[in-house]
Coordinates of C-alpha atoms in Angstrom, one line a residue:
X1 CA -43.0 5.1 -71.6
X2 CA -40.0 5.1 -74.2
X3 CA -37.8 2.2 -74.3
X4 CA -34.7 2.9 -76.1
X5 CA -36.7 4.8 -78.6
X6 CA -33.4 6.3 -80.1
X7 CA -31.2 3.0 -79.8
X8 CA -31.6 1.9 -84.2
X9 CA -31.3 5.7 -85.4
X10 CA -28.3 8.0 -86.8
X11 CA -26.9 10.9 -85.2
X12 CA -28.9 13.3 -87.2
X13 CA -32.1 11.7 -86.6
X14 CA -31.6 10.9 -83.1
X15 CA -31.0 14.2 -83.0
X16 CA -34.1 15.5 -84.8
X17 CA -36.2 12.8 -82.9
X18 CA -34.3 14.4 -79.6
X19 CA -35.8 17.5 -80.4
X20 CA -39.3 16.0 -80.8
X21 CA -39.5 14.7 -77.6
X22 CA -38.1 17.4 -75.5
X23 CA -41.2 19.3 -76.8
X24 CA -43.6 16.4 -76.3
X25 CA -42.7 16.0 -73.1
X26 CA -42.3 19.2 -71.5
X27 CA -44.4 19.1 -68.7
X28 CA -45.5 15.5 -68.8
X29 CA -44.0 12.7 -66.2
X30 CA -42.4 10.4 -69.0
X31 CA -40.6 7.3 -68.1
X32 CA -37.4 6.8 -70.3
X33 CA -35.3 3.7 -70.6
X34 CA -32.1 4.1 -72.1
X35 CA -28.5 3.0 -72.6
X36 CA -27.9 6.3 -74.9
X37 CA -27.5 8.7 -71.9
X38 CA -27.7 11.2 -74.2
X39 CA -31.7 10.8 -74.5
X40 CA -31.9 11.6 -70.5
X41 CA -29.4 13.9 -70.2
X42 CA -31.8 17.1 -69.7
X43 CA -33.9 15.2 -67.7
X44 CA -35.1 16.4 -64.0
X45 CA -34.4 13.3 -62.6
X46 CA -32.2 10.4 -63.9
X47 CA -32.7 6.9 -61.9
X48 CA -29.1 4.6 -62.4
X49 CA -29.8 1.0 -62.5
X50 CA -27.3 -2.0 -62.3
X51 CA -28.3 -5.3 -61.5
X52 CA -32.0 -4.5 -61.5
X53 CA -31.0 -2.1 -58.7
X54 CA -31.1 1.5 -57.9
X55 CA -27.8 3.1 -57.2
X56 CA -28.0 6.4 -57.6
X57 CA -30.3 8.7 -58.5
X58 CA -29.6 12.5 -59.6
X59 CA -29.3 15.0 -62.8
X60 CA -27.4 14.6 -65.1
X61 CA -24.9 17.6 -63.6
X62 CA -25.1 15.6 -59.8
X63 CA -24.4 12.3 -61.5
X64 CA -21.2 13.2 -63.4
X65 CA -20.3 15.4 -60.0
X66 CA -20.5 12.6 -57.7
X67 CA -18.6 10.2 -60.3
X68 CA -20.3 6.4 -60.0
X69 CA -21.3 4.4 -62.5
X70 CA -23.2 7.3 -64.6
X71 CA -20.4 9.2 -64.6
X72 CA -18.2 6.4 -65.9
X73 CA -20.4 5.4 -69.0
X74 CA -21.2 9.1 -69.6
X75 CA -17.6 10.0 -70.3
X76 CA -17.2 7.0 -72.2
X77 CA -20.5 7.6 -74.8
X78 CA -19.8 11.5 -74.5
X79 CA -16.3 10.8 -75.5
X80 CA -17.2 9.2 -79.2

């Protein structure tokens, strides 16, 4: 379980700790919370929350295709 494990770092070490965990969990079921889409973007399977509800659940390619909420605060954090 990783909650915001990325959220207090710089874009070089977010990278570098990016990197990290792709490795360490490749092949594991690992739950991630995050408001930095970009630590779930490769995931196999992204779960959108809002309101303490699901709303949509996808990859990150079906998410920005079907354009809800994911796709809204995706282009907006991709876009910095």
């Amino acid at each position: 379980l990783l909650d915001e494990a990325t959220s207090a770092l710089d874009a070089a070490s977010e990278r570098d700790v990016q990197t990290a965990l792709e490795h360490a969990m490749r092949d594991r079921t690992t739950l991630v919370i995050a408001h930095r889409l970009a630590t779930v973007q490769r995931a196999d399977r992204i779960v959108v929350m809002d309101q303490g509800r699901i709303i949509d659940i996808g990859t990150h390619a079906e998410l920005m295709a079907r354009g809800g909420l994911y796709a809204s605060l995706a282009s907006l954090q991709f876009m910095q």
